[in-house]
Short mmCIF file of C-alpha atoms and ligand atoms in Angstrom, two decimals:
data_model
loop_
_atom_site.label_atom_id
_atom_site.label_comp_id
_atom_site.label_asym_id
_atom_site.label_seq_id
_atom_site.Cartn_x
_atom_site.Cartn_y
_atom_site.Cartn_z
CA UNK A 1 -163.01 62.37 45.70
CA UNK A 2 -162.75 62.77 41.93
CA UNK A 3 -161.78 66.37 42.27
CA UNK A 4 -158.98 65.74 44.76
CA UNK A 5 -155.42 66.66 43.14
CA UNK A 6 -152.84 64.07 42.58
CA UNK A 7 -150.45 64.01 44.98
CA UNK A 8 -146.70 63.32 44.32
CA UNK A 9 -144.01 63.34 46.63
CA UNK A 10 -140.34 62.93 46.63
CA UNK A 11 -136.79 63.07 48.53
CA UNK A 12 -136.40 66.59 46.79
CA UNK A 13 -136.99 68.38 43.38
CA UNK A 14 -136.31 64.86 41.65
CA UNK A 15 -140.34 63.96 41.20
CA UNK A 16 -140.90 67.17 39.48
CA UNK A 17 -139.34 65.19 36.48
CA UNK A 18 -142.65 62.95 36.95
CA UNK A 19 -144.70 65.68 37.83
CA UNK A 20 -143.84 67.23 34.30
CA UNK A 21 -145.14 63.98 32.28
CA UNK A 22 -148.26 63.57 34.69
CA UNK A 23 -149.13 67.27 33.30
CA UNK A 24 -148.83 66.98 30.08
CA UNK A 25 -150.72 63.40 30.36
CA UNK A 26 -153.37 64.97 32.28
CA UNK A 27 -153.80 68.44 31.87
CA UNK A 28 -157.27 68.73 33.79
CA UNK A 29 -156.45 67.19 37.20
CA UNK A 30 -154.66 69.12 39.83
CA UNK A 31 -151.22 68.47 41.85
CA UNK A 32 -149.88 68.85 44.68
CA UNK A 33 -146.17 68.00 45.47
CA UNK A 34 -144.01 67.56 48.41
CA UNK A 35 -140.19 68.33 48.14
CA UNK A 36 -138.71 66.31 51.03
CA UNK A 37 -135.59 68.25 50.31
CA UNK A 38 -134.90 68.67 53.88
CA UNK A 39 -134.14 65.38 54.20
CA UNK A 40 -132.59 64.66 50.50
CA UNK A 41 -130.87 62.35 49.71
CA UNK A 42 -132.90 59.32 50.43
CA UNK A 43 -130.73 57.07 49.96
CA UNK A 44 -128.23 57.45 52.62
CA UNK A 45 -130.89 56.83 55.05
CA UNK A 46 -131.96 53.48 57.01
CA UNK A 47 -135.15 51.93 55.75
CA UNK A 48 -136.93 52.98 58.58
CA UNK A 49 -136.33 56.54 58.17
CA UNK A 50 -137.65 56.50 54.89
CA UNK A 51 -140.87 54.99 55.48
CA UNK A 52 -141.24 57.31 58.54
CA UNK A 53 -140.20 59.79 55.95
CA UNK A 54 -142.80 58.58 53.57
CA UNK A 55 -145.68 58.33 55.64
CA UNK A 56 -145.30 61.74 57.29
CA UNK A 57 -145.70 63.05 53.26
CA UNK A 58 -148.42 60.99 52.53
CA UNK A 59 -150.40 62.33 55.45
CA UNK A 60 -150.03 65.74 54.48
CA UNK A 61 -151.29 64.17 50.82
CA UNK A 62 -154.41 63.58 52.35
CA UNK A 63 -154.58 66.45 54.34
CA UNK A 64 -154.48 68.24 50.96
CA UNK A 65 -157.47 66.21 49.75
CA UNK A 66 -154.92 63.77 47.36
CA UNK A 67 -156.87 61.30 45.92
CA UNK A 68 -153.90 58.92 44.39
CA UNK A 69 -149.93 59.29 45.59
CA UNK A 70 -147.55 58.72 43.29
CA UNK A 71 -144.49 58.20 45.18
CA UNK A 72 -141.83 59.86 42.56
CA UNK A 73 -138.86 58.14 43.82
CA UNK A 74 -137.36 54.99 43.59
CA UNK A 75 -136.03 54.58 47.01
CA UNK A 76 -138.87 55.71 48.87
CA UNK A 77 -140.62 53.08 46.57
CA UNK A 78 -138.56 50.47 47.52
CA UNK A 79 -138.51 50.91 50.95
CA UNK A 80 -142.13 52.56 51.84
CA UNK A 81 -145.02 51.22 49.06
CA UNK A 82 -146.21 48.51 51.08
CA UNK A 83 -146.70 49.51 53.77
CA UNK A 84 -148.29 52.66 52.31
CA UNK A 85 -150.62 50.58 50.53
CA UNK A 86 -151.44 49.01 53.83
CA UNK A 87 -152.25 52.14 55.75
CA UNK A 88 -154.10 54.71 53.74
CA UNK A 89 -157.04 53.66 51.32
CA UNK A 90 -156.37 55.55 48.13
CA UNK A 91 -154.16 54.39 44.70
CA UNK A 92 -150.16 54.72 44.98
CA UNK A 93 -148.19 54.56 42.11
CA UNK A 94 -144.60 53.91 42.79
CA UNK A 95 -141.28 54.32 40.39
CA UNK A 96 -138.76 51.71 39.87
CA UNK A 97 -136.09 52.26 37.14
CA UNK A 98 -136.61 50.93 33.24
CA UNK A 99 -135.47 48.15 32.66
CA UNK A 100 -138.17 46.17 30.74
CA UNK A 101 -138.61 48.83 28.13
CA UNK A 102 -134.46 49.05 27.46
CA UNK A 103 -133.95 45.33 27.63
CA UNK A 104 -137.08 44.93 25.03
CA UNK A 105 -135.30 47.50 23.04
CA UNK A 106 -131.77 47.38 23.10
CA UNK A 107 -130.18 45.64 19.80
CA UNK A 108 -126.79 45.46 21.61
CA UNK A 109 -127.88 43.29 24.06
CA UNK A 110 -126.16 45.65 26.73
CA UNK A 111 -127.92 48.27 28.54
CA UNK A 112 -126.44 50.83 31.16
CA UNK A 113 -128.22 51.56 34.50
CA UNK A 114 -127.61 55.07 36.34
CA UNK A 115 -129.20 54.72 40.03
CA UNK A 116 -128.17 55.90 43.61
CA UNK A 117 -126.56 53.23 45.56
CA UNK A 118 -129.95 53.01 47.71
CA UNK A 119 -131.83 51.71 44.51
CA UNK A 120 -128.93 49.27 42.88
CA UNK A 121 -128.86 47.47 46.32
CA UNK A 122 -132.79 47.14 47.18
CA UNK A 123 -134.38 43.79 46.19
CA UNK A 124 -136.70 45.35 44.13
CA UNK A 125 -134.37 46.14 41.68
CA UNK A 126 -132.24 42.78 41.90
CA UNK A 127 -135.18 40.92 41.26
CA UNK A 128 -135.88 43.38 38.27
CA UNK A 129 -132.31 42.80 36.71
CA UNK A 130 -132.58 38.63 37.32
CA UNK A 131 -135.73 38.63 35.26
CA UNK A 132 -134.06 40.60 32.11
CA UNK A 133 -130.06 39.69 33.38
CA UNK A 134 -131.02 35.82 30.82
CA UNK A 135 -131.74 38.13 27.67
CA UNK A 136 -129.14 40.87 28.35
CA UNK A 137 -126.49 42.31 30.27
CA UNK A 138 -127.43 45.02 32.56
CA UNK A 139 -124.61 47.22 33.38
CA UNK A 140 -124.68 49.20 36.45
CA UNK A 141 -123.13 52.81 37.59
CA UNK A 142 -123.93 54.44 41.03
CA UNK A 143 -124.57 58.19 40.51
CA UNK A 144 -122.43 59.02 43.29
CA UNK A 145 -123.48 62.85 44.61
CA UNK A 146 -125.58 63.28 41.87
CA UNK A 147 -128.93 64.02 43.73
CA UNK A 148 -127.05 66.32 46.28
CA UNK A 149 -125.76 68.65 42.76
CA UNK A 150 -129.28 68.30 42.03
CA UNK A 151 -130.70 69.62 45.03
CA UNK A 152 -128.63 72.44 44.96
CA UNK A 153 -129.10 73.35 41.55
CA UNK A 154 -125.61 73.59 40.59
CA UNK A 155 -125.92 71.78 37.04
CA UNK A 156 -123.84 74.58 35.16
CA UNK A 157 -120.51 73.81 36.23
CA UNK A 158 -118.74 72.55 32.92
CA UNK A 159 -116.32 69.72 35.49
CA UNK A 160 -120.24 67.97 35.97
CA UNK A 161 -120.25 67.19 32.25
CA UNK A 162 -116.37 65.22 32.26
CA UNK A 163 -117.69 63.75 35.75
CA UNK A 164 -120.97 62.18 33.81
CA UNK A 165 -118.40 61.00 30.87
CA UNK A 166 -115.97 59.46 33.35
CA UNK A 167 -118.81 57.62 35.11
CA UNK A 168 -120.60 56.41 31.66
CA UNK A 169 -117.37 55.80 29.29
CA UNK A 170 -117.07 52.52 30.39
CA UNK A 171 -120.41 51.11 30.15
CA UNK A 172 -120.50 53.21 26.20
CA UNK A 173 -116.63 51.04 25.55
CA UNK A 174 -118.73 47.93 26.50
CA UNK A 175 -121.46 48.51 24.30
CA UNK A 176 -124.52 50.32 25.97
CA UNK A 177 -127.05 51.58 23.29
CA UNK A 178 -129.20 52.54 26.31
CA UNK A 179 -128.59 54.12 29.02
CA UNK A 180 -131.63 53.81 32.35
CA UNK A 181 -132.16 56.87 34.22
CA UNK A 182 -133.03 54.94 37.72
CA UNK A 183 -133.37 57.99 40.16
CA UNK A 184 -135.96 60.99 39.21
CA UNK A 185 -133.47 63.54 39.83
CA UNK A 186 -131.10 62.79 36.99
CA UNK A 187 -133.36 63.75 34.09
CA UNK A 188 -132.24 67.10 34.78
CA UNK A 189 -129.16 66.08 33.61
CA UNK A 190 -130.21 64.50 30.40
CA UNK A 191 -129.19 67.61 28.34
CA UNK A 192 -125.58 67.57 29.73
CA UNK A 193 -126.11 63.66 28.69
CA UNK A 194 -126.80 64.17 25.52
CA UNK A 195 -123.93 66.07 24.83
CA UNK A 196 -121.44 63.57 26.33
CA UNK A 197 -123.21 59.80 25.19
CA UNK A 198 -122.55 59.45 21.55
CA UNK A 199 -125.87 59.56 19.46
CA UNK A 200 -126.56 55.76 19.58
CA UNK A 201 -127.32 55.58 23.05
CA UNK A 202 -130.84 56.12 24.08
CA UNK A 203 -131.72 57.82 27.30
CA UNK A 204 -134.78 56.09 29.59
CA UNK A 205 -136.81 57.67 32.42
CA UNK A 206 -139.98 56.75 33.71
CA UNK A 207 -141.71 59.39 33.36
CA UNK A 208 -144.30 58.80 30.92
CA UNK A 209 -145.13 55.15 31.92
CA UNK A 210 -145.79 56.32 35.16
CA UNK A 211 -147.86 58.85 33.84
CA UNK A 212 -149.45 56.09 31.77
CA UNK A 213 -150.10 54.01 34.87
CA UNK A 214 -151.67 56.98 36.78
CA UNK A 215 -154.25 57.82 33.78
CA UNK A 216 -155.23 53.63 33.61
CA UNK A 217 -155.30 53.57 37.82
CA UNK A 218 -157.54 56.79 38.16
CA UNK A 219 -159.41 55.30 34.98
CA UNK A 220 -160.23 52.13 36.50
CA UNK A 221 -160.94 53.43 40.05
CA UNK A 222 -163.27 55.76 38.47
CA UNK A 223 -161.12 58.93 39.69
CA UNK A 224 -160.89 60.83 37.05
CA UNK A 225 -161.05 64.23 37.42
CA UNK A 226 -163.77 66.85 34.49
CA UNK A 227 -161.52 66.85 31.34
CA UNK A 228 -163.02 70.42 30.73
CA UNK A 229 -160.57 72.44 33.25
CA UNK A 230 -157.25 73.48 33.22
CA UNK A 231 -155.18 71.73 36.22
CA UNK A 232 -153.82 73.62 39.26
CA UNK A 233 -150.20 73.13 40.61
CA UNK A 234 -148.85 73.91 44.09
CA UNK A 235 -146.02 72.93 45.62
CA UNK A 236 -144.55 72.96 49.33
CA UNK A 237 -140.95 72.10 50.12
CA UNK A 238 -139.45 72.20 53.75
CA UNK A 239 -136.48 73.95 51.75
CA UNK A 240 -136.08 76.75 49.87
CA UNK A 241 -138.76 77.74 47.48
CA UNK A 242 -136.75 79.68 45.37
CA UNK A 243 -134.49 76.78 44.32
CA UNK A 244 -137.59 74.26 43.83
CA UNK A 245 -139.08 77.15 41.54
CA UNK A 246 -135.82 77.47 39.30
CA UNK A 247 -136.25 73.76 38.99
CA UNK A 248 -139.73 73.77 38.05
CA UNK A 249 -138.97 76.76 35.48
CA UNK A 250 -136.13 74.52 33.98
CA UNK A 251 -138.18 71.52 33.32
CA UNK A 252 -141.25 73.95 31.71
CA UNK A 253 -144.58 72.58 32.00
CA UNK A 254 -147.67 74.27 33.79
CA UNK A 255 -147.60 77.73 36.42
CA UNK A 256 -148.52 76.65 39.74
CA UNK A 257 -147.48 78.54 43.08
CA UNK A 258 -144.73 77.39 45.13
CA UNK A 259 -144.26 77.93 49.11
CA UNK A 260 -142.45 77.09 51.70
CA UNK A 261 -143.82 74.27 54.51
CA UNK A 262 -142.81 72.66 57.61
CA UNK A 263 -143.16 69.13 57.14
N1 DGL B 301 -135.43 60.99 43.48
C1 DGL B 301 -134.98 59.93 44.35
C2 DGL B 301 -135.06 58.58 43.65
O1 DGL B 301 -135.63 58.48 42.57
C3 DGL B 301 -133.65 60.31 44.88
C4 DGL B 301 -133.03 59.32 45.77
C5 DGL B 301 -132.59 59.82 47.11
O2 DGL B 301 -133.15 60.76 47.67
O3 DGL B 301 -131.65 59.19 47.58
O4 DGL B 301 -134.61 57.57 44.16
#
């Protein structure tokens, strides 16, 4: 079991964001991640698609030998853990967006939230926002076709930057000093971010805590894989390969071969 890769999934190229962090976290172990892109965006979808969704992924997980599924998106999360949890008999480690470390953080008092409208409306996250909403004011923006740009790679256009100011200006005028990245896709945009927050805002992802959390779950279910070796990475999306490879090659990180699958 210990040498089983970690397997990630996701609605699309979004996870690779986590898949990045897990990497550089754990350099031995190997991956193996799903891009759901066929059915991207998530979000748009009823509940019960996405578990069916999320359980057809995990299978092919553990017909890859996974021995721990982190489930790299937040609506999949949301809408699938549980019942995950209940079905197959290995670690998952879901996503939800970061709102304990900005709220702990944030001297404003006033922290911005970027999510798809899938994730701002699930319970998890209300209950989230009531236990911080006391301390701070949570201000919330849906990310309207974000994931779809995303998914088709199409981050060069200079109109994407004015669109990202348009949709963050107000939450920066009422005094943001960080700004959530709920939704794995959108760290891909954080260098286009960067350019149009002004310097005091911080950007949040949760990429490295859930990196964190894999390295204490495989740690405590005694999963770890021989520190020695050098990971292996291959990934299978029931899209186009070519596009999830330009991805991956944006983000850096580890080679790993990337093919097509029907899934
Ligand atoms: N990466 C997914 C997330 O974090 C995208 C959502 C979707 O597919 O709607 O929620």
């Amino acid at each position: 079991m210990k040498a089983g890769p970690i397997g990630i999934f996701d609605s699309g190229v979004g996870g690779l964001t986590v898949w990045k962090e897990v990497t550089a976290l754990l350099p031995w172990e190997d991956t193996v991640y799903l891009a759901d892109s066929a059915h991207a965006p998530y979000g748009e979808k009823p509940p019960e698609a996405i578990l069916q969704r999320s359980l057809v992924c995990t299978r092919k997980l553990m017909d890859f030998g996974a021995k721990m599924v982190i489930v790299a998106c937040n609506t999949a999360t949301t809408n699938a853990i549980a019942e995950l949890r209940r079905q197959f008999p290995i670690p998952f480690i879901g996503i939800e967006p970061a709102i304990k470390p900005a709220a702990l953080q944030s001297a404003s008092g006033t922290i911005g939230v970027l999510a798809t409208r899938g994730t701002l409306a699930s319970e998890l996250f209300a209950r989230t926002s009531r236990s911080y909403g006391a301390q701070i004011r949570i201000l919330e923006q849906e990310g309207e076709d974000l994931v779809a740009r995303i998914e088709a790679g199409t981050l060069e256009q200079p109109e994407l930057g004015e669109k990202l100011r348009a949709m963050l200006q107000p939450m920066v005028d009422q005094g943001m000093d960080h700004l959530v990245l709920g939704c794995t896709h959108y760290p891909f945009l954080t260098p286009i971010l960067q350019t149009v927050l002004p310097p005091q805002v911080r950007i949040v992802d949760c990429g490295l805590p859930v990196a964190r959390q894999a390295l204490a779950v495989l740690e405590r279910e005694d999963l770890l894989g021989p520190r020695e070796e050098t990971g292996e990475h291959r990934f299978w999306t029931n899209a186009d390969p070519v596009l999830l490879d330009r991805m991956r090659a944006r983000l850096g990180g580890p080679p790993g071969t990337v093919a097509a699958l029907d899934f």
